[in-house]
Tab-separated table of C-alpha atoms in Angstrom:
chain	number	residue	atom	x	y	z
A	16	MET	CA	25.299	11.689	2.855
A	17	LYS	CA	25.026	8.044	4.372
A	18	GLN	CA	24.073	4.892	2.494
A	19	ASN	CA	20.288	4.021	3.580
A	20	LEU	CA	21.096	0.078	3.112
A	21	LEU	CA	16.989	-0.394	2.793
A	22	GLU	CA	17.603	0.600	-0.364
A	23	LEU	CA	19.738	-1.707	-1.674
A	24	ASN	CA	19.040	-5.578	-2.503
A	25	SER	CA	21.200	-8.818	-1.569
A	26	GLU	CA	23.269	-8.345	-4.593
A	27	GLU	CA	24.043	-4.713	-4.290
A	28	MET	CA	24.735	-5.548	-0.459
A	29	LYS	CA	27.664	-8.096	-1.455
A	30	ALA	CA	28.931	-4.955	-3.727
A	31	PHE	CA	28.596	-2.306	-0.935
A	32	ALA	CA	30.504	-4.773	1.499
A	33	ALA	CA	33.279	-5.550	-1.384
A	34	ALA	CA	33.796	-1.447	-1.682
A	35	LEU	CA	34.087	-1.626	1.889
A	36	GLY	CA	37.281	-4.019	1.933
A	37	GLU	CA	35.133	-6.870	3.151
A	38	LYS	CA	34.272	-9.929	1.554
A	39	PRO	CA	30.880	-10.120	-0.197
A	40	PHE	CA	29.581	-12.824	1.906
A	41	ARG	CA	29.393	-10.228	4.551
A	42	GLY	CA	26.844	-8.012	3.018
A	43	LYS	CA	24.688	-10.858	2.575
A	44	GLN	CA	24.706	-11.351	6.017
A	45	CYS	CA	24.136	-7.623	6.838
A	46	PHE	CA	21.501	-7.726	4.526
A	47	GLN	CA	20.099	-10.969	6.088
A	48	TRP	CA	20.315	-9.054	9.636
A	49	ILE	CA	18.459	-5.674	8.052
A	50	HIS	CA	15.577	-7.992	6.609
A	51	ARG	CA	15.387	-10.224	10.246
A	52	GLY	CA	14.296	-6.194	11.346
A	53	ALA	CA	18.029	-5.338	13.614
A	54	GLY	CA	17.061	-1.821	14.316
A	55	SER	CA	20.875	-0.990	14.761
A	56	PHE	CA	24.570	-2.384	13.847
A	57	ASP	CA	25.643	-3.552	16.629
A	58	GLU	CA	23.041	-6.177	16.802
A	59	MET	CA	24.674	-7.658	14.058
A	60	THR	CA	26.951	-10.024	16.046
A	61	ASP	CA	28.314	-12.435	13.561
A	62	LEU	CA	29.925	-9.413	11.658
A	63	PRO	CA	33.539	-8.383	12.270
A	64	LEU	CA	33.688	-5.341	14.862
A	65	SER	CA	35.935	-3.398	12.128
A	66	PHE	CA	32.807	-3.816	9.458
A	67	ARG	CA	30.407	-2.572	11.951
A	68	GLU	CA	32.421	0.219	12.619
A	69	LYS	CA	32.877	0.979	8.628
A	70	LEU	CA	28.827	0.491	7.996
A	71	LYS	CA	28.143	3.011	11.320
A	72	GLU	CA	30.344	5.731	9.087
A	73	THR	CA	28.963	5.002	5.731
A	74	ALA	CA	25.432	3.391	6.014
A	75	ASP	CA	22.417	3.825	7.682
A	76	ILE	CA	19.097	1.418	8.571
A	77	GLU	CA	17.052	3.692	9.956
A	78	PRO	CA	15.191	5.980	7.654
A	79	VAL	CA	11.862	5.766	9.040
A	80	ARG	CA	11.088	6.255	12.536
A	81	ILE	CA	7.854	6.373	14.775
A	82	LEU	CA	6.677	9.735	15.937
A	83	ARG	CA	3.254	8.901	17.520
A	84	VAL	CA	1.211	5.697	18.014
A	85	GLN	CA	-2.752	5.627	18.183
A	86	GLU	CA	-4.819	2.529	19.217
A	87	ASP	CA	-8.018	2.050	18.368
A	88	PRO	CA	-9.382	0.168	21.575
A	89	ALA	CA	-12.316	-1.468	19.599
A	90	ASP	CA	-9.864	-3.810	17.163
A	91	LYS	CA	-6.557	-2.615	18.514
A	92	THR	CA	-5.757	-1.329	14.913
A	93	ARG	CA	-2.530	0.841	15.634
A	94	LYS	CA	-1.806	4.055	13.373
A	95	PHE	CA	2.044	5.300	13.238
A	96	LEU	CA	2.835	8.728	12.242
A	97	PHE	CA	6.169	8.137	10.578
A	98	GLY	CA	9.022	10.131	10.688
A	99	LEU	CA	11.510	10.808	7.455
A	100	VAL	CA	14.846	11.806	7.459
A	101	ASP	CA	14.235	15.021	5.657
A	102	GLY	CA	11.289	16.276	8.248
A	103	GLU	CA	8.457	14.548	6.293
A	104	THR	CA	6.006	12.458	7.564
A	105	VAL	CA	3.342	9.838	6.461
A	106	GLU	CA	0.874	7.491	8.313
A	107	GLY	CA	0.597	3.661	8.313
A	108	VAL	CA	-1.474	1.609	9.935
A	109	PHE	CA	-1.119	-1.908	11.484
A	110	MET	CA	-4.380	-4.274	11.602
A	111	ALA	CA	-4.126	-7.979	12.981
A	112	TYR	CA	-6.751	-10.178	11.255
A	113	HIS	CA	-7.109	-14.067	12.201
A	114	TYR	CA	-4.988	-14.635	8.742
A	115	GLY	CA	-1.593	-12.836	10.095
A	116	ASN	CA	-1.021	-9.245	10.416
A	117	SER	CA	-1.267	-6.413	7.768
A	118	LEU	CA	0.550	-2.991	7.219
A	119	CYS	CA	-0.858	-0.478	5.166
A	120	VAL	CA	1.901	1.340	3.637
A	121	SER	CA	2.274	4.773	2.380
A	122	SER	CA	4.098	5.097	-0.989
A	123	GLN	CA	4.013	9.234	-1.329
A	124	VAL	CA	4.244	12.000	1.054
A	125	GLY	CA	0.865	13.506	-0.073
A	126	CYS	CA	-0.787	12.680	-3.047
A	127	ARG	CA	-1.845	14.459	-6.604
A	128	MET	CA	-4.943	12.231	-7.922
A	129	GLY	CA	-7.007	14.982	-5.816
A	130	CYS	CA	-9.832	12.520	-4.687
A	131	VAL	CA	-12.781	14.688	-3.095
A	132	PHE	CA	-13.412	12.076	-0.495
A	133	CYS	CA	-10.160	11.329	0.711
A	134	ALA	CA	-7.500	13.232	2.882
A	135	SER	CA	-4.399	12.140	1.674
A	136	GLY	CA	-4.622	14.943	-0.924
A	137	LEU	CA	-5.225	18.020	1.433
A	138	ASP	CA	-2.322	19.460	1.311
A	139	GLY	CA	-1.064	18.193	-1.901
A	140	PHE	CA	1.837	16.033	-3.267
A	141	VAL	CA	5.630	16.801	-1.940
A	142	ARG	CA	7.332	13.907	-3.144
A	143	ASN	CA	7.831	9.897	-3.859
A	144	LEU	CA	9.084	7.988	-0.979
A	145	THR	CA	11.746	5.588	-1.875
A	146	ALA	CA	11.740	2.054	-1.608
A	147	GLY	CA	13.844	2.376	1.590
A	148	GLU	CA	11.333	4.294	3.136
A	149	MET	CA	8.267	1.818	2.300
A	150	LEU	CA	10.525	-1.019	3.616
A	151	GLY	CA	11.554	1.437	6.629
A	152	GLN	CA	7.784	1.856	7.654
A	153	VAL	CA	7.549	-2.084	7.919
A	154	PHE	CA	10.293	-2.418	9.995
A	155	ALA	CA	9.683	0.308	12.753
A	156	ALA	CA	5.894	-1.140	12.608
A	157	GLU	CA	7.495	-4.340	13.717
A	158	ARG	CA	10.468	-3.276	16.158
A	159	GLU	CA	6.920	-0.984	17.934
A	160	THR	CA	4.222	-3.875	17.992
A	161	GLY	CA	6.909	-6.741	18.483
A	162	GLU	CA	4.319	-8.980	15.763
A	163	ARG	CA	5.499	-9.938	12.245
A	164	ILE	CA	3.811	-8.393	9.418
A	165	ASN	CA	3.347	-11.090	7.101
A	166	HIS	CA	0.655	-9.122	4.727
A	167	ILE	CA	1.418	-5.808	2.923
A	168	VAL	CA	-1.152	-3.412	1.133
A	169	VAL	CA	0.429	-0.563	-0.641
A	170	MET	CA	-2.972	1.730	-0.046
A	171	GLY	CA	-1.722	4.474	2.306
A	172	MET	CA	-0.686	7.731	1.105
A	173	GLY	CA	-0.049	8.358	-2.773
A	174	GLU	CA	-0.861	6.565	-5.844
A	175	PRO	CA	1.444	3.731	-6.155
A	176	PHE	CA	1.503	4.092	-9.670
A	177	ASP	CA	2.417	7.351	-9.576
A	178	ASN	CA	5.599	6.370	-7.496
A	179	ASP	CA	6.000	3.154	-10.257
A	180	GLU	CA	9.898	2.753	-9.556
A	181	ASN	CA	10.605	2.454	-6.228
A	182	VAL	CA	7.066	0.574	-5.442
A	183	SER	CA	8.476	-1.871	-7.860
A	184	ARG	CA	11.299	-1.933	-5.706
A	185	PHE	CA	9.826	-2.289	-2.456
A	186	LEU	CA	8.031	-5.302	-3.435
A	187	ARG	CA	10.923	-6.872	-4.869
A	188	LEU	CA	12.695	-6.522	-2.008
A	189	MET	CA	10.070	-7.802	0.021
A	190	HIS	CA	10.237	-10.653	-1.792
A	191	ASP	CA	13.997	-11.201	-1.979
A	192	PRO	CA	14.572	-15.065	-1.000
A	193	GLU	CA	17.538	-13.918	0.998
A	194	GLY	CA	15.583	-11.433	3.097
A	195	ARG	CA	12.012	-11.040	3.991
A	196	ASN	CA	10.874	-13.674	1.543
A	197	LEU	CA	7.154	-12.584	1.420
A	198	SER	CA	5.203	-14.451	-0.885
A	199	TRP	CA	3.875	-12.369	-3.967
A	200	ARG	CA	0.277	-13.008	-2.999
A	201	ASN	CA	0.556	-11.692	0.467
A	202	MET	CA	0.905	-8.274	-1.084
A	203	THR	CA	-1.381	-5.707	-2.793
A	204	VAL	CA	-1.178	-2.643	-4.524
A	205	SER	CA	-4.053	-0.482	-5.200
A	206	THR	CA	-4.439	2.128	-7.911
A	207	SER	CA	-7.059	4.880	-8.343
A	208	GLY	CA	-6.880	3.740	-12.160
A	209	ILE	CA	-3.625	4.818	-13.868
A	210	ILE	CA	-3.855	2.076	-16.919
A	211	PRO	CA	-0.025	2.331	-17.979
A	212	GLY	CA	0.262	1.245	-14.624
A	213	ILE	CA	-2.173	-1.473	-14.518
A	214	VAL	CA	-0.540	-2.756	-17.704
A	215	ALA	CA	3.016	-2.675	-16.548
A	216	PHE	CA	1.667	-4.434	-13.116
A	217	ALA	CA	0.192	-7.410	-14.946
A	218	GLU	CA	3.843	-8.381	-16.944
A	219	ASP	CA	5.436	-7.376	-13.930
A	220	PHE	CA	3.910	-8.584	-10.799
A	221	PRO	CA	0.997	-10.969	-12.260
A	222	GLN	CA	1.120	-12.814	-8.781
A	223	VAL	CA	0.918	-9.439	-6.690
A	224	ASN	CA	-2.556	-8.771	-5.871
A	225	LEU	CA	-4.034	-5.961	-7.904
A	226	ALA	CA	-7.122	-3.118	-6.477
A	227	ILE	CA	-8.699	-0.838	-8.170
A	228	SER	CA	-10.634	2.467	-6.717
A	229	LEU	CA	-13.698	2.318	-8.807
A	230	HIS	CA	-16.312	4.569	-6.411
A	231	ARG	CA	-18.490	5.322	-9.892
A	232	VAL	CA	-19.110	3.647	-13.052
A	233	ARG	CA	-20.212	6.819	-15.339
A	234	ASP	CA	-17.276	8.889	-16.439
A	235	GLU	CA	-19.457	12.312	-15.765
A	236	GLU	CA	-20.290	11.050	-12.190
A	237	ARG	CA	-16.677	9.534	-11.391
A	238	ARG	CA	-14.545	12.652	-12.512
A	239	ARG	CA	-16.827	14.753	-10.125
A	240	LEU	CA	-15.330	12.454	-7.164
A	241	MET	CA	-12.068	11.129	-9.073
A	242	PRO	CA	-9.983	13.935	-11.514
A	243	VAL	CA	-7.752	10.843	-12.540
A	244	ASP	CA	-11.107	9.518	-15.025
A	245	ARG	CA	-10.534	12.678	-17.040
A	246	LYS	CA	-7.276	11.000	-18.392
A	247	TYR	CA	-8.337	7.586	-18.289
A	248	PRO	CA	-11.748	7.226	-18.611
A	249	LEU	CA	-13.712	4.107	-17.656
A	250	GLU	CA	-14.533	2.530	-20.588
A	251	ASP	CA	-10.626	2.444	-20.980
A	252	LEU	CA	-10.044	1.477	-17.183
A	253	LEU	CA	-12.542	-1.536	-17.318
A	254	ARG	CA	-10.612	-2.663	-20.601
A	255	ALA	CA	-7.395	-2.604	-19.058
A	256	ALA	CA	-9.192	-4.656	-16.132
A	257	ARG	CA	-10.159	-7.330	-18.238
A	258	GLU	CA	-6.728	-7.379	-20.324
A	259	TYR	CA	-5.023	-7.750	-16.721
A	260	THR	CA	-7.580	-10.701	-15.587
A	261	LYS	CA	-7.071	-12.294	-18.932
A	262	LYS	CA	-3.150	-12.161	-18.762
A	263	THR	CA	-2.840	-13.000	-15.025
A	264	GLY	CA	-5.771	-15.178	-14.694
A	265	ARG	CA	-5.788	-13.463	-11.088
A	266	ARG	CA	-9.133	-11.598	-9.818
A	267	ILE	CA	-9.028	-8.105	-9.634
A	268	THR	CA	-10.780	-6.054	-5.907
A	269	PHE	CA	-12.283	-3.027	-7.338
A	270	GLU	CA	-12.642	-0.755	-4.127
A	271	TYR	CA	-16.287	1.220	-4.008
A	272	ALA	CA	-16.595	3.609	-0.970
A	273	LEU	CA	-20.107	4.033	-0.700
A	274	ILE	CA	-21.317	7.897	0.003
A	275	ALA	CA	-25.071	8.014	0.924
A	276	GLY	CA	-27.166	9.529	-1.232
A	277	GLU	CA	-24.265	9.738	-3.767
A	278	ASN	CA	-23.190	6.169	-5.133
A	279	ASP	CA	-25.192	3.784	-2.804
A	280	ARG	CA	-28.907	3.749	-4.490
A	281	ASP	CA	-30.126	0.762	-5.872
A	282	ARG	CA	-29.892	1.938	-9.439
A	283	ASP	CA	-26.375	2.345	-8.759
A	284	ALA	CA	-25.641	-1.317	-7.688
A	285	GLU	CA	-27.325	-1.992	-11.070
A	286	ASP	CA	-24.820	-0.051	-12.835
A	287	LEU	CA	-22.153	-1.763	-11.421
A	288	ILE	CA	-23.381	-4.949	-12.208
A	289	ARG	CA	-23.830	-3.763	-15.633
A	290	ALA	CA	-20.191	-2.855	-16.212
A	291	LEU	CA	-18.512	-5.696	-14.106
A	292	ARG	CA	-20.752	-8.598	-15.570
A	293	GLY	CA	-18.730	-11.317	-16.610
A	294	MET	CA	-15.541	-10.125	-15.035
A	295	LEU	CA	-13.158	-12.058	-12.440
A	296	CYS	CA	-13.434	-9.602	-9.703
A	297	HIS	CA	-14.403	-9.312	-6.464
A	298	VAL	CA	-16.103	-5.245	-4.906
A	299	ASN	CA	-14.931	-4.162	-1.790
A	300	LEU	CA	-17.537	-1.850	-0.530
A	301	ILE	CA	-16.037	0.687	2.143
A	302	PRO	CA	-18.625	2.446	3.700
A	303	LEU	CA	-16.580	5.945	3.318
A	304	ASN	CA	-15.054	7.074	6.289
A	305	GLU	CA	-15.124	10.605	6.748
A	306	VAL	CA	-12.826	13.166	6.708
A	307	ASP	CA	-14.021	16.948	8.694
A	308	GLU	CA	-12.974	19.274	6.288
A	309	LEU	CA	-14.520	17.325	3.414
A	310	GLY	CA	-18.411	17.437	4.667
A	311	ILE	CA	-19.169	13.947	2.853
A	312	SER	CA	-21.343	11.355	5.009
A	313	GLY	CA	-20.650	7.628	4.488
A	314	SER	CA	-23.839	4.975	4.186
A	315	SER	CA	-24.692	3.117	6.952
A	316	ARG	CA	-23.655	-0.540	7.459
A	317	ALA	CA	-27.501	-1.595	6.310
A	318	ARG	CA	-27.385	0.229	3.582
A	319	ALA	CA	-23.944	-1.058	2.504
A	320	GLY	CA	-25.504	-4.899	3.040
A	321	ALA	CA	-28.189	-4.168	1.299
A	322	PHE	CA	-26.049	-2.864	-1.899
A	323	ALA	CA	-24.059	-6.146	-1.276
A	324	GLU	CA	-26.974	-8.002	-1.915
A	325	ILE	CA	-27.987	-6.436	-4.545
A	326	LEU	CA	-24.704	-7.287	-6.097
A	327	GLU	CA	-24.356	-11.010	-4.782
A	328	SER	CA	-27.704	-12.106	-6.448
A	329	SER	CA	-26.837	-11.067	-9.693
A	330	GLY	CA	-23.503	-12.693	-9.442
A	331	ILE	CA	-21.258	-10.038	-8.601
A	332	SER	CA	-18.890	-11.426	-5.552
A	333	ALA	CA	-18.760	-8.284	-2.948
A	334	THR	CA	-18.223	-7.546	0.918
A	335	VAL	CA	-18.394	-5.001	3.210
A	336	ARG	CA	-15.112	-4.291	4.734
A	337	ARG	CA	-14.931	-4.309	8.205
A	338	LYS	CA	-13.970	-0.755	9.668
A	339	LEU	CA	-10.669	-0.623	11.470
A	340	GLY	CA	-9.313	2.244	12.815
A	341	ALA	CA	-11.982	4.756	12.500
A	342	SER	CA	-11.934	6.224	15.813
A	343	ILE	CA	-7.984	7.091	14.981
A	344	ASP	CA	-8.757	8.475	11.715
A	345	GLY	CA	-6.674	5.193	10.607
A	346	ALA	CA	-9.325	4.049	7.946
A	347	CYS	CA	-9.390	3.919	4.114
A	348	GLY	CA	-9.241	7.512	3.007
A	349	GLN	CA	-8.353	9.011	6.562
A	350	LEU	CA	-4.639	8.894	6.066
A	351	ARG	CA	-2.406	12.481	5.853
A	352	ARG	CA	0.437	14.430	6.632
A	353	ARG	CA	0.601	15.389	10.028
A	354	PRO	CA	2.915	18.251	11.348
């Protein structure tokens, strides 16, 4: 099997080149070409032809290919169906903002968390993505759009802290000064509430943004929506969140999907205020993006705005997320495996 070079950091690339009988600096050059977006070894024109031929025989730099592109005519958001070398597929979403371009990256094929409002787990969990497959989503999206991606959100299919080793390696590859050199603060990882992952994240990536999916603030209600609460109860999760902010000095974003008649009432806002009062945090309110099979309706934009006003009036920072990509099933909770 060929070596996927997107898995390797700059030092490992130097060692790979040396193992092929080349000087280590050739590996560094190859690494830099990859992270500039080269889609083939022939594009690496300052490498000797003999080295490029060796690379073609032993290595691969395109572990992800785009099988389908959909564009939302309202906001130009693009959703990609990415094909992997084993025939599996994942989805990712390219979003243009005033501050730059962002890609929502998937970390697993499927998901085992079982959140009742999310399409990503409908077909169960298949496997973890490698760091190279996550990086491949970025490079494939850039080649398709012709645009530089300067913000990464690991919020696509899967639970990142259920694949923490590969996600950690992906973040480090994106930050590598000899490659993309993306700022830690331009990356965000979202979790459904895996407490050991949050603890490790505070230690290993104190500058990377953390988002936690919350959605309810009473255990018996949250467990109906998010089975992860059975293993990591809300009180423990909020304690871990407070420890995270204390250790890192960074604000946490709490994702809160508003479901009509379920968690969008005034009393639900009051519950949220009591749970988060005094915490360094921001609440990102998301009127639920509907999935046909699930039969759950999202709150109206007007109701979301009123909910945000209740939080803000009590000193809890809150915004209602822009609804990007809804017409192409590319909004939060709508990504899934496709045949």
